[in-house]
PDB file of C-alpha atoms in Angstrom:
ATOM      1  CA  UNK P   1      35.185   7.225  36.675  1.00 42.00           C
ATOM      2  CA  UNK P   2      38.344   6.319  35.316  1.00 41.00           C
ATOM      3  CA  UNK P   3      36.161   3.941  33.071  1.00 38.00           C
ATOM      4  CA  UNK P   4      33.600   6.572  31.861  1.00 40.00           C
ATOM      5  CA  UNK P   5      36.711   8.981  30.910  1.00 41.00           C
ATOM      6  CA  UNK P   6      37.948   6.123  28.729  1.00 42.00           C
ATOM      7  CA  UNK P   7      35.163   5.710  27.036  1.00 39.00           C
ATOM      8  CA  UNK P   8      34.423   9.336  26.635  1.00 38.00           C
ATOM      9  CA  UNK P   9      38.409   9.336  24.496  1.00 40.00           C
ATOM     10  CA  UNK P  10      37.786   6.880  22.744  1.00 40.00           C
ATOM     11  CA  UNK P  11      34.770   8.126  21.320  1.00 37.00           C
ATOM     12  CA  UNK P  12      36.440  11.564  20.750  1.00 36.00           C
ATOM     13  CA  UNK P  13      38.961   9.289  19.379  1.00 39.00           C
ATOM     14  CA  UNK P  14      37.306   8.154  16.394  1.00 42.00           C
ATOM     15  CA  UNK P  15      36.580  10.059  12.915  1.00 40.00           C
ATOM     16  CA  UNK P  16      33.293  11.886  12.827  1.00 37.00           C
ATOM     17  CA  UNK P  17      31.622   9.456  10.435  1.00 38.00           C
ATOM     18  CA  UNK P  18      31.662   6.856  13.018  1.00 37.00           C
ATOM     19  CA  UNK P  19      30.285   8.943  15.202  1.00 32.00           C
ATOM     20  CA  UNK P  20      27.606   9.295  12.245  1.00 33.00           C
ATOM     21  CA  UNK P  21      27.246   5.923  12.157  1.00 34.00           C
ATOM     22  CA  UNK P  22      26.598   5.495  15.291  1.00 32.00           C
ATOM     23  CA  UNK P  23      24.141   7.808  16.051  1.00 30.00           C
ATOM     24  CA  UNK P  24      22.271   6.314  12.930  1.00 34.00           C
ATOM     25  CA  UNK P  25      22.227   3.355  14.381  1.00 33.00           C
ATOM     26  CA  UNK P  26      20.506   4.420  16.899  1.00 35.00           C
ATOM     27  CA  UNK P  27      18.087   6.495  15.132  1.00 40.00           C
ATOM     28  CA  UNK P  28      17.719   3.851  12.472  1.00 49.00           C
ATOM     29  CA  UNK P  29      14.890   1.868  13.648  1.00 58.00           C
ATOM     30  CA  UNK P  30      12.760   5.075  13.957  1.00 73.00           C
ATOM     31  CA  UNK P  31      10.702   5.748  11.055  1.00 71.00           C
ATOM     32  CA  UNK P  32       7.359   7.064   9.917  1.00 63.00           C
ATOM     33  CA  UNK P  33       4.233   5.783   9.071  1.00 58.00           C
ATOM     34  CA  UNK P  34       2.247   8.004   7.642  1.00 55.00           C
ATOM     35  CA  UNK P  35       2.095  10.336  10.964  1.00 61.00           C
ATOM     36  CA  UNK P  36       3.267   7.021  13.252  1.00 63.00           C
ATOM     37  CA  UNK P  37       6.857   6.928  14.520  1.00 70.00           C
ATOM     38  CA  UNK P  38       7.388   3.083  14.334  1.00 61.00           C
ATOM     39  CA  UNK P  39      10.229   0.930  14.031  1.00 78.00           C
ATOM     40  CA  UNK P  40      11.589  -0.147  10.930  1.00 73.00           C
ATOM     41  CA  UNK P  41       9.744  -3.789  11.279  1.00 75.00           C
ATOM     42  CA  UNK P  42       7.101  -1.903  12.094  1.00 67.00           C
ATOM     43  CA  UNK P  43       6.714  -0.127   9.124  1.00 70.00           C
ATOM     44  CA  UNK P  44       7.957  -2.695   6.691  1.00 74.00           C
ATOM     45  CA  UNK P  45       5.232  -5.456   7.965  1.00 74.00           C
ATOM     46  CA  UNK P  46       2.118  -2.259   8.232  1.00 68.00           C
ATOM     47  CA  UNK P  47       2.937  -1.395   4.519  1.00 74.00           C
ATOM     48  CA  UNK P  48       2.741  -4.985   3.123  1.00 74.00           C
ATOM     49  CA  UNK P  49      -0.680  -5.238   5.416  1.00 73.00           C
ATOM     50  CA  UNK P  50      -2.345  -2.053   3.893  1.00 71.00           C
ATOM     51  CA  UNK P  51      -1.656  -3.102   0.098  1.00 75.00           C
ATOM     52  CA  UNK P  52      -2.459  -6.764   0.637  1.00 75.00           C
ATOM     53  CA  UNK P  53      -5.941  -5.175   1.904  1.00 73.00           C
ATOM     54  CA  UNK P  54      -6.292  -2.996  -0.875  1.00 74.00           C
ATOM     55  CA  UNK P  55      -4.930  -5.017  -3.624  1.00 80.00           C
ATOM     56  CA  UNK P  56      -8.143  -6.229  -5.157  1.00 81.00           C
ATOM     57  CA  UNK P  57      -9.700  -2.678  -5.090  1.00 80.00           C
ATOM     58  CA  UNK P  58      -6.982  -0.973  -6.018  1.00 80.00           C
ATOM     59  CA  UNK P  59      -7.218   0.122  -9.844  1.00 86.00           C
ATOM     60  CA  UNK P  60     -11.214   1.419  -8.786  1.00 85.00           C
ATOM     61  CA  UNK P  61      -9.528   3.394  -6.174  1.00 81.00           C
ATOM     62  CA  UNK P  62      -6.574   4.558  -8.301  1.00 87.00           C
ATOM     63  CA  UNK P  63      -9.734   5.849 -10.849  1.00 88.00           C
ATOM     64  CA  UNK P  64     -11.554   6.872  -7.831  1.00 85.00           C
ATOM     65  CA  UNK P  65      -8.953   9.101  -5.989  1.00 88.00           C
ATOM     66  CA  UNK P  66      -7.549  10.957  -9.214  1.00 91.00           C
ATOM     67  CA  UNK P  67     -10.391  10.919 -11.292  1.00 89.00           C
ATOM     68  CA  UNK P  68      -8.851   9.128 -13.863  1.00 92.00           C
ATOM     69  CA  UNK P  69      -5.830  11.144 -14.018  1.00 96.00           C
ATOM     70  CA  UNK P  70      -3.429   8.756 -12.803  1.00 95.00           C
ATOM     71  CA  UNK P  71      -3.975   7.156 -16.552  1.00 96.00           C
ATOM     72  CA  UNK P  72      -2.221   9.821 -18.268  1.00 97.00           C
ATOM     73  CA  UNK P  73       0.437  10.194 -15.556  1.00 97.00           C
ATOM     74  CA  UNK P  74       1.710   6.692 -16.667  1.00 97.00           C
ATOM     75  CA  UNK P  75       1.114   6.817 -19.925  1.00 98.00           C
ATOM     76  CA  UNK P  76       3.412  10.099 -19.893  1.00 98.00           C
ATOM     77  CA  UNK P  77       6.043   8.063 -18.136  1.00 98.00           C
ATOM     78  CA  UNK P  78       5.794   5.507 -20.873  1.00 98.00           C
ATOM     79  CA  UNK P  79       6.030   7.666 -23.736  1.00 98.00           C
ATOM     80  CA  UNK P  80       8.970   9.724 -21.332  1.00 98.00           C
ATOM     81  CA  UNK P  81      10.681   6.049 -21.281  1.00 98.00           C
ATOM     82  CA  UNK P  82      10.229   5.876 -25.073  1.00 97.00           C
ATOM     83  CA  UNK P  83      11.026   1.976 -25.302  1.00 97.00           C
ATOM     84  CA  UNK P  84      12.368   0.793 -28.996  1.00 93.00           C
ATOM     85  CA  UNK P  85      11.842  -2.936 -29.361  1.00 92.00           C
ATOM     86  CA  UNK P  86      14.253  -5.371 -27.828  1.00 94.00           C
ATOM     87  CA  UNK P  87      14.402  -2.707 -24.702  1.00 97.00           C
ATOM     88  CA  UNK P  88      14.108  -5.222 -21.197  1.00 98.00           C
ATOM     89  CA  UNK P  89      12.224  -3.383 -18.247  1.00 98.00           C
ATOM     90  CA  UNK P  90      12.159  -3.771 -14.815  1.00 98.00           C
ATOM     91  CA  UNK P  91       8.989  -2.741 -12.932  1.00 98.00           C
ATOM     92  CA  UNK P  92       9.513  -2.385  -9.402  1.00 98.00           C
ATOM     93  CA  UNK P  93       6.166  -2.525  -7.113  1.00 95.00           C
ATOM     94  CA  UNK P  94       3.875  -2.874 -10.358  1.00 92.00           C
ATOM     95  CA  UNK P  95       1.938  -5.750  -9.349  1.00 85.00           C
ATOM     96  CA  UNK P  96      -1.103  -4.772 -10.977  1.00 89.00           C
ATOM     97  CA  UNK P  97       0.692  -4.325 -13.958  1.00 96.00           C
ATOM     98  CA  UNK P  98      -0.294  -0.828 -15.624  1.00 95.00           C
ATOM     99  CA  UNK P  99       3.395   0.419 -16.556  1.00 98.00           C
ATOM    100  CA  UNK P 100       4.470  -3.004 -17.817  1.00 98.00           C
ATOM    101  CA  UNK P 101       1.079  -3.395 -19.810  1.00 98.00           C
ATOM    102  CA  UNK P 102       1.214   0.193 -21.142  1.00 98.00           C
ATOM    103  CA  UNK P 103       5.326  -0.895 -22.204  1.00 98.00           C
ATOM    104  CA  UNK P 104       4.139  -3.796 -24.019  1.00 97.00           C
ATOM    105  CA  UNK P 105       2.083  -1.738 -25.765  1.00 96.00           C
ATOM    106  CA  UNK P 106       3.779   0.892 -26.914  1.00 97.00           C
ATOM    107  CA  UNK P 107       6.656  -1.455 -27.993  1.00 96.00           C
ATOM    108  CA  UNK P 108       3.953  -3.250 -30.280  1.00 92.00           C
ATOM    109  CA  UNK P 109       2.874   0.185 -31.920  1.00 93.00           C
ATOM    110  CA  UNK P 110       6.828   1.010 -32.329  1.00 93.00           C
ATOM    111  CA  UNK P 111       7.280  -2.381 -34.190  1.00 89.00           C
ATOM    112  CA  UNK P 112       3.999  -2.243 -36.135  1.00 85.00           C
ATOM    113  CA  UNK P 113       4.947   0.983 -37.434  1.00 87.00           C
ATOM    114  CA  UNK P 114       8.580  -0.532 -38.391  1.00 81.00           C
ATOM    115  CA  UNK P 115       7.087  -3.479 -40.092  1.00 78.00           C
ATOM    116  CA  UNK P 116       4.948  -0.584 -42.220  1.00 79.00           C
ATOM    117  CA  UNK P 117       7.930   1.462 -42.947  1.00 79.00           C
ATOM    118  CA  UNK P 118       9.843  -1.864 -44.282  1.00 73.00           C
ATOM    119  CA  UNK P 119       6.964  -2.743 -46.614  1.00 68.00           C
ATOM    120  CA  UNK P 120       6.752   0.874 -48.169  1.00 71.00           C
ATOM    121  CA  UNK P 121      10.014   0.368 -49.328  1.00 67.00           C
ATOM    122  CA  UNK P 122       9.443  -2.902 -50.978  1.00 65.00           C
ATOM    123  CA  UNK P 123       6.605  -2.099 -53.174  1.00 67.00           C
ATOM    124  CA  UNK P 124       7.273  -4.620 -55.579  1.00 67.00           C
ATOM    125  CA  UNK P 125       6.105  -7.654 -52.590  1.00 67.00           C
ATOM    126  CA  UNK P 126       3.563 -10.106 -53.620  1.00 71.00           C
ATOM    127  CA  UNK P 127       0.693 -10.437 -51.207  1.00 65.00           C
ATOM    128  CA  UNK P 128       1.863 -13.716 -50.251  1.00 71.00           C
ATOM    129  CA  UNK P 129       5.421 -12.098 -49.214  1.00 68.00           C
ATOM    130  CA  UNK P 130       2.784  -9.229 -47.000  1.00 67.00           C
ATOM    131  CA  UNK P 131       1.041 -11.389 -46.003  1.00 66.00           C
ATOM    132  CA  UNK P 132       3.962 -13.868 -44.152  1.00 67.00           C
ATOM    133  CA  UNK P 133       5.978 -11.121 -43.302  1.00 64.00           C
ATOM    134  CA  UNK P 134       2.723  -9.813 -41.248  1.00 60.00           C
ATOM    135  CA  UNK P 135       2.595 -13.646 -39.778  1.00 62.00           C
ATOM    136  CA  UNK P 136       5.713 -13.437 -38.727  1.00 63.00           C
ATOM    137  CA  UNK P 137       5.870 -10.088 -37.119  1.00 61.00           C
ATOM    138  CA  UNK P 138       2.371 -11.200 -35.131  1.00 57.00           C
ATOM    139  CA  UNK P 139       4.872 -13.999 -33.477  1.00 55.00           C
ATOM    140  CA  UNK P 140       7.259 -11.632 -32.245  1.00 71.00           C
ATOM    141  CA  UNK P 141       5.610  -8.429 -31.713  1.00 76.00           C
ATOM    142  CA  UNK P 142       7.858  -7.257 -29.072  1.00 86.00           C
ATOM    143  CA  UNK P 143      11.267  -7.869 -30.879  1.00 85.00           C
ATOM    144  CA  UNK P 144      13.407  -9.491 -28.122  1.00 90.00           C
ATOM    145  CA  UNK P 145      11.482  -6.676 -25.580  1.00 95.00           C
ATOM    146  CA  UNK P 146      10.398  -8.463 -22.201  1.00 97.00           C
ATOM    147  CA  UNK P 147       9.246  -6.820 -18.646  1.00 98.00           C
ATOM    148  CA  UNK P 148       9.977  -8.317 -15.349  1.00 98.00           C
ATOM    149  CA  UNK P 149       7.054  -7.204 -12.593  1.00 98.00           C
ATOM    150  CA  UNK P 150       8.613  -7.345  -9.553  1.00 97.00           C
ATOM    151  CA  UNK P 151       6.686  -6.774  -6.114  1.00 95.00           C
ATOM    152  CA  UNK P 152       7.271  -7.348  -2.392  1.00 93.00           C
ATOM    153  CA  UNK P 153       3.207  -8.299  -2.305  1.00 91.00           C
ATOM    154  CA  UNK P 154       2.069 -11.508  -3.347  1.00 91.00           C
ATOM    155  CA  UNK P 155      -1.852 -10.220  -3.691  1.00 91.00           C
ATOM    156  CA  UNK P 156      -0.746  -7.334  -5.808  1.00 91.00           C
ATOM    157  CA  UNK P 157       0.940  -9.910  -7.829  1.00 94.00           C
ATOM    158  CA  UNK P 158      -1.956 -12.060  -7.851  1.00 93.00           C
ATOM    159  CA  UNK P 159      -4.436  -8.923  -9.060  1.00 92.00           C
ATOM    160  CA  UNK P 160      -2.388  -8.370 -11.803  1.00 95.00           C
ATOM    161  CA  UNK P 161      -1.592 -11.678 -13.498  1.00 96.00           C
ATOM    162  CA  UNK P 162      -5.618 -12.088 -13.249  1.00 95.00           C
ATOM    163  CA  UNK P 163      -5.388  -8.727 -15.430  1.00 95.00           C
ATOM    164  CA  UNK P 164      -3.049  -9.702 -17.563  1.00 96.00           C
ATOM    165  CA  UNK P 165      -4.928 -12.893 -18.143  1.00 95.00           C
ATOM    166  CA  UNK P 166      -8.346 -11.146 -18.702  1.00 95.00           C
ATOM    167  CA  UNK P 167      -6.796  -8.571 -20.945  1.00 95.00           C
ATOM    168  CA  UNK P 168      -4.826 -10.902 -22.786  1.00 94.00           C
ATOM    169  CA  UNK P 169      -0.611  -9.921 -22.310  1.00 95.00           C
ATOM    170  CA  UNK P 170       1.510 -13.193 -22.168  1.00 90.00           C
ATOM    171  CA  UNK P 171       4.105 -12.379 -24.345  1.00 91.00           C
ATOM    172  CA  UNK P 172       7.688 -10.726 -22.992  1.00 94.00           C
ATOM    173  CA  UNK P 173       6.053 -10.634 -19.744  1.00 97.00           C
ATOM    174  CA  UNK P 174       6.921 -12.129 -16.031  1.00 97.00           C
ATOM    175  CA  UNK P 175       6.407 -11.620 -12.470  1.00 97.00           C
ATOM    176  CA  UNK P 176       8.840 -12.174  -9.883  1.00 97.00           C
ATOM    177  CA  UNK P 177       7.972 -11.558  -6.337  1.00 95.00           C
ATOM    178  CA  UNK P 178      10.693  -9.187  -4.601  1.00 95.00           C
ATOM    179  CA  UNK P 179      12.289  -6.744  -2.116  1.00 95.00           C
ATOM    180  CA  UNK P 180      12.639  -3.387  -3.748  1.00 96.00           C
ATOM    181  CA  UNK P 181      15.712  -3.033  -1.572  1.00 95.00           C
ATOM    182  CA  UNK P 182      17.064  -6.090  -1.980  1.00 96.00           C
ATOM    183  CA  UNK P 183      16.092  -7.575  -5.708  1.00 98.00           C
ATOM    184  CA  UNK P 184      16.646 -10.828  -6.883  1.00 97.00           C
ATOM    185  CA  UNK P 185      18.325 -10.188 -10.457  1.00 98.00           C
ATOM    186  CA  UNK P 186      22.211 -10.180 -11.731  1.00 97.00           C
ATOM    187  CA  UNK P 187      23.674  -7.102 -11.270  1.00 98.00           C
ATOM    188  CA  UNK P 188      23.337  -4.763 -14.847  1.00 98.00           C
ATOM    189  CA  UNK P 189      20.860  -6.616 -16.078  1.00 98.00           C
ATOM    190  CA  UNK P 190      17.943  -4.275 -17.151  1.00 98.00           C
ATOM    191  CA  UNK P 191      17.711  -1.236 -19.734  1.00 98.00           C
ATOM    192  CA  UNK P 192      15.180   0.124 -18.013  1.00 98.00           C
ATOM    193  CA  UNK P 193      13.833   0.283 -14.036  1.00 98.00           C
ATOM    194  CA  UNK P 194      10.693   1.993 -13.760  1.00 98.00           C
ATOM    195  CA  UNK P 195       8.805   1.984 -10.083  1.00 98.00           C
ATOM    196  CA  UNK P 196       5.742   4.125 -10.042  1.00 97.00           C
ATOM    197  CA  UNK P 197       3.382   4.980  -7.126  1.00 94.00           C
ATOM    198  CA  UNK P 198       6.616   2.275  -5.073  1.00 93.00           C
ATOM    199  CA  UNK P 199       9.301   3.949  -4.174  1.00 95.00           C
ATOM    200  CA  UNK P 200       7.416   6.099  -1.110  1.00 91.00           C
ATOM    201  CA  UNK P 201       6.464   3.089  -0.010  1.00 89.00           C
ATOM    202  CA  UNK P 202       9.876   1.679   0.705  1.00 91.00           C
ATOM    203  CA  UNK P 203      11.305   1.314   3.468  1.00 89.00           C
ATOM    204  CA  UNK P 204      14.418   2.467   3.167  1.00 92.00           C
ATOM    205  CA  UNK P 205      14.891   4.412   0.379  1.00 95.00           C
ATOM    206  CA  UNK P 206      18.682   4.763   0.099  1.00 96.00           C
ATOM    207  CA  UNK P 207      18.793   0.950  -0.098  1.00 96.00           C
ATOM    208  CA  UNK P 208      15.948   1.108  -3.204  1.00 97.00           C
ATOM    209  CA  UNK P 209      17.713   3.404  -5.470  1.00 98.00           C
ATOM    210  CA  UNK P 210      21.388   1.321  -4.574  1.00 98.00           C
ATOM    211  CA  UNK P 211      19.379  -1.634  -5.884  1.00 98.00           C
ATOM    212  CA  UNK P 212      17.992   0.586  -8.753  1.00 98.00           C
ATOM    213  CA  UNK P 213      21.421   1.487 -10.087  1.00 98.00           C
ATOM    214  CA  UNK P 214      23.336  -1.864  -9.351  1.00 98.00           C
ATOM    215  CA  UNK P 215      20.728  -4.010 -11.648  1.00 98.00           C
ATOM    216  CA  UNK P 216      20.618  -1.841 -14.435  1.00 98.00           C
ATOM    217  CA  UNK P 217      23.196  -1.563 -17.455  1.00 98.00           C
ATOM    218  CA  UNK P 218      25.719   0.799 -17.905  1.00 98.00           C
ATOM    219  CA  UNK P 219      23.836   3.493 -20.132  1.00 97.00           C
ATOM    220  CA  UNK P 220      20.536   2.137 -18.532  1.00 98.00           C
ATOM    221  CA  UNK P 221      17.638   4.583 -16.945  1.00 98.00           C
ATOM    222  CA  UNK P 222      16.123   5.092 -13.944  1.00 98.00           C
ATOM    223  CA  UNK P 223      12.142   6.418 -13.981  1.00 98.00           C
ATOM    224  CA  UNK P 224      10.127   7.128 -11.089  1.00 98.00           C
ATOM    225  CA  UNK P 225       6.619   8.179 -10.700  1.00 98.00           C
ATOM    226  CA  UNK P 226       5.491   9.348  -7.343  1.00 96.00           C
ATOM    227  CA  UNK P 227       3.011  11.646  -5.995  1.00 94.00           C
ATOM    228  CA  UNK P 228       5.132  14.871  -4.509  1.00 95.00           C
ATOM    229  CA  UNK P 229       4.886  18.268  -3.834  1.00 95.00           C
ATOM    230  CA  UNK P 230       2.745  20.968  -4.944  1.00 95.00           C
ATOM    231  CA  UNK P 231       4.428  24.381  -5.919  1.00 86.00           C
ATOM    232  CA  UNK P 232       1.150  26.144  -6.223  1.00 90.00           C
ATOM    233  CA  UNK P 233       0.175  27.670  -2.331  1.00 92.00           C
ATOM    234  CA  UNK P 234      -3.984  28.018  -3.312  1.00 94.00           C
ATOM    235  CA  UNK P 235      -3.666  24.844  -5.463  1.00 93.00           C
ATOM    236  CA  UNK P 236      -1.971  23.349  -2.169  1.00 93.00           C
ATOM    237  CA  UNK P 237      -4.705  24.059   0.230  1.00 93.00           C
ATOM    238  CA  UNK P 238      -7.586  22.651  -1.726  1.00 94.00           C
ATOM    239  CA  UNK P 239      -5.396  19.523  -2.680  1.00 92.00           C
ATOM    240  CA  UNK P 240      -4.835  19.229   1.444  1.00 93.00           C
ATOM    241  CA  UNK P 241      -8.229  19.305   1.997  1.00 94.00           C
ATOM    242  CA  UNK P 242      -9.674  17.108  -0.823  1.00 92.00           C
ATOM    243  CA  UNK P 243      -6.485  14.468  -0.092  1.00 90.00           C
ATOM    244  CA  UNK P 244      -7.620  14.555   3.762  1.00 90.00           C
ATOM    245  CA  UNK P 245     -11.130  15.089   4.137  1.00 91.00           C
ATOM    246  CA  UNK P 246     -12.105  13.086   0.657  1.00 91.00           C
ATOM    247  CA  UNK P 247      -9.594   9.654   0.334  1.00 89.00           C
ATOM    248  CA  UNK P 248     -10.286   8.434   3.247  1.00 88.00           C
ATOM    249  CA  UNK P 249     -14.116   8.722   2.590  1.00 90.00           C
ATOM    250  CA  UNK P 250     -13.647   7.178  -0.739  1.00 86.00           C
ATOM    251  CA  UNK P 251     -11.429   4.065   1.277  1.00 83.00           C
ATOM    252  CA  UNK P 252     -14.128   3.477   3.160  1.00 87.00           C
ATOM    253  CA  UNK P 253     -17.117   3.230   0.792  1.00 86.00           C
ATOM    254  CA  UNK P 254     -15.172   1.255  -2.399  1.00 82.00           C
ATOM    255  CA  UNK P 255     -12.706  -0.536  -0.354  1.00 76.00           C
ATOM    256  CA  UNK P 256     -13.978  -0.766   3.476  1.00 82.00           C
ATOM    257  CA  UNK P 257     -11.001   0.524   4.477  1.00 76.00           C
ATOM    258  CA  UNK P 258     -10.337   3.916   5.745  1.00 81.00           C
ATOM    259  CA  UNK P 259      -7.520   3.706   7.437  1.00 82.00           C
ATOM    260  CA  UNK P 260      -5.340   2.560   4.527  1.00 78.00           C
ATOM    261  CA  UNK P 261      -6.412   5.288   2.701  1.00 83.00           C
ATOM    262  CA  UNK P 262      -5.760   7.507   5.014  1.00 85.00           C
ATOM    263  CA  UNK P 263      -1.880   6.085   6.176  1.00 82.00           C
ATOM    264  CA  UNK P 264      -1.348   6.505   1.665  1.00 83.00           C
ATOM    265  CA  UNK P 265      -2.253  10.138   2.132  1.00 87.00           C
ATOM    266  CA  UNK P 266       0.025  10.770   5.092  1.00 86.00           C
ATOM    267  CA  UNK P 267       2.947   9.199   3.700  1.00 87.00           C
ATOM    268  CA  UNK P 268       2.804  11.478   0.379  1.00 89.00           C
ATOM    269  CA  UNK P 269       3.505  14.405   3.032  1.00 88.00           C
ATOM    270  CA  UNK P 270       5.892  12.603   4.861  1.00 88.00           C
ATOM    271  CA  UNK P 271       7.688  11.763   1.413  1.00 92.00           C
ATOM    272  CA  UNK P 272      11.135  14.227   0.147  1.00 94.00           C
ATOM    273  CA  UNK P 273      10.025  17.288  -1.995  1.00 95.00           C
ATOM    274  CA  UNK P 274      11.334  17.050  -5.838  1.00 97.00           C
ATOM    275  CA  UNK P 275      14.665  18.496  -4.551  1.00 97.00           C
ATOM    276  CA  UNK P 276      15.698  16.466  -2.113  1.00 97.00           C
ATOM    277  CA  UNK P 277      14.760  13.111  -4.031  1.00 98.00           C
ATOM    278  CA  UNK P 278      16.655  14.596  -6.446  1.00 98.00           C
ATOM    279  CA  UNK P 279      19.858  14.541  -4.010  1.00 98.00           C
ATOM    280  CA  UNK P 280      19.367  11.003  -2.837  1.00 98.00           C
ATOM    281  CA  UNK P 281      18.921   9.601  -6.536  1.00 98.00           C
ATOM    282  CA  UNK P 282      22.390  11.460  -7.755  1.00 98.00           C
ATOM    283  CA  UNK P 283      23.678   9.966  -4.087  1.00 98.00           C
ATOM    284  CA  UNK P 284      22.963   6.877  -5.124  1.00 98.00           C
ATOM    285  CA  UNK P 285      25.330   6.966  -8.225  1.00 98.00           C
ATOM    286  CA  UNK P 286      23.037   8.168 -10.981  1.00 98.00           C
ATOM    287  CA  UNK P 287      23.590  11.103 -13.571  1.00 98.00           C
ATOM    288  CA  UNK P 288      21.892  13.728 -15.175  1.00 98.00           C
ATOM    289  CA  UNK P 289      19.323  13.127 -12.700  1.00 98.00           C
ATOM    290  CA  UNK P 290      16.203  15.929 -13.358  1.00 98.00           C
ATOM    291  CA  UNK P 291      12.704  15.689 -12.569  1.00 98.00           C
ATOM    292  CA  UNK P 292       9.346  17.296 -14.652  1.00 97.00           C
ATOM    293  CA  UNK P 293       6.496  18.321 -12.312  1.00 97.00           C
ATOM    294  CA  UNK P 294       3.146  17.347 -13.135  1.00 96.00           C
ATOM    295  CA  UNK P 295      -0.106  19.330 -12.281  1.00 95.00           C
ATOM    296  CA  UNK P 296       1.514  21.678 -10.758  1.00 94.00           C
ATOM    297  CA  UNK P 297       3.686  18.742  -8.863  1.00 95.00           C
ATOM    298  CA  UNK P 298       0.879  17.208  -7.226  1.00 95.00           C
ATOM    299  CA  UNK P 299       2.846  14.077  -9.007  1.00 97.00           C
ATOM    300  CA  UNK P 300       6.740  14.124 -10.489  1.00 98.00           C
ATOM    301  CA  UNK P 301       8.770  11.897 -12.783  1.00 98.00           C
ATOM    302  CA  UNK P 302      12.250  11.450 -11.576  1.00 98.00           C
ATOM    303  CA  UNK P 303      15.004  10.454 -14.376  1.00 98.00           C
ATOM    304  CA  UNK P 304      18.309   9.353 -14.019  1.00 98.00           C
ATOM    305  CA  UNK P 305      21.332   7.377 -16.005  1.00 98.00           C
ATOM    306  CA  UNK P 306      23.548   4.792 -14.930  1.00 98.00           C
ATOM    307  CA  UNK P 307      26.819   5.493 -16.760  1.00 93.00           C
TER     308      UNK P 307
END
């Protein structure tokens, strides 16, 4: 009894933060995998298996599930980023390259317009000088821009590299195997950090956000595109019906994998709503944090700056 009293007094004498930390350690290992409750390690392993399973059909399924609208959402993300030549981008959980390829196309387009404006102001240039300018531009079409695609899943990176080779992307593009919660990059390295439909699947969102903050340069921008919470009640009910009744069936028919797509649907419902994610991004240290709902909140783009 005396020992028990001593332990109680010791606990009560600790600061409230320490008590919360103890409770957090006790509850920490348990988390959601869809609607299941699993340990942190189990969640990490299960999510890895999901994306290893769906990697080869990932793009086809994205088109099928969203009726191709995911392409528009990703275009909006890159236009919101508005990268200029020389931008260094880190795209996390971007294994299949969708954001990276759009980034390269966007920067090339900006460079092309810059060259045209430059030549327009020099009307007295000879044909040979114009030709040489275009030739020089061809060898430096990104103006020093680079995009690093970082993904924890080897199969997703493999698919992305194959796509890049097939589509002819090589300049300014690199692929790195890495965990969003422990990025293999130096501090203050990147101008922009993007994560599209990936933060929902990290084991610890808070750690991923802290890492995003760490690797960005001062003045750097964080951009997150993710499924979110629908604001319209009628649309929400229709969306739930489509999500739970149609998407797993598509997963079985197209990818031969019902369970992985059942998890993806469930994971959207467990993901923090817009205001809660905004608060988490602010807690990680970002300023001027806001979000834009697309399609009534089916997805949202969150933005923040490291100042």
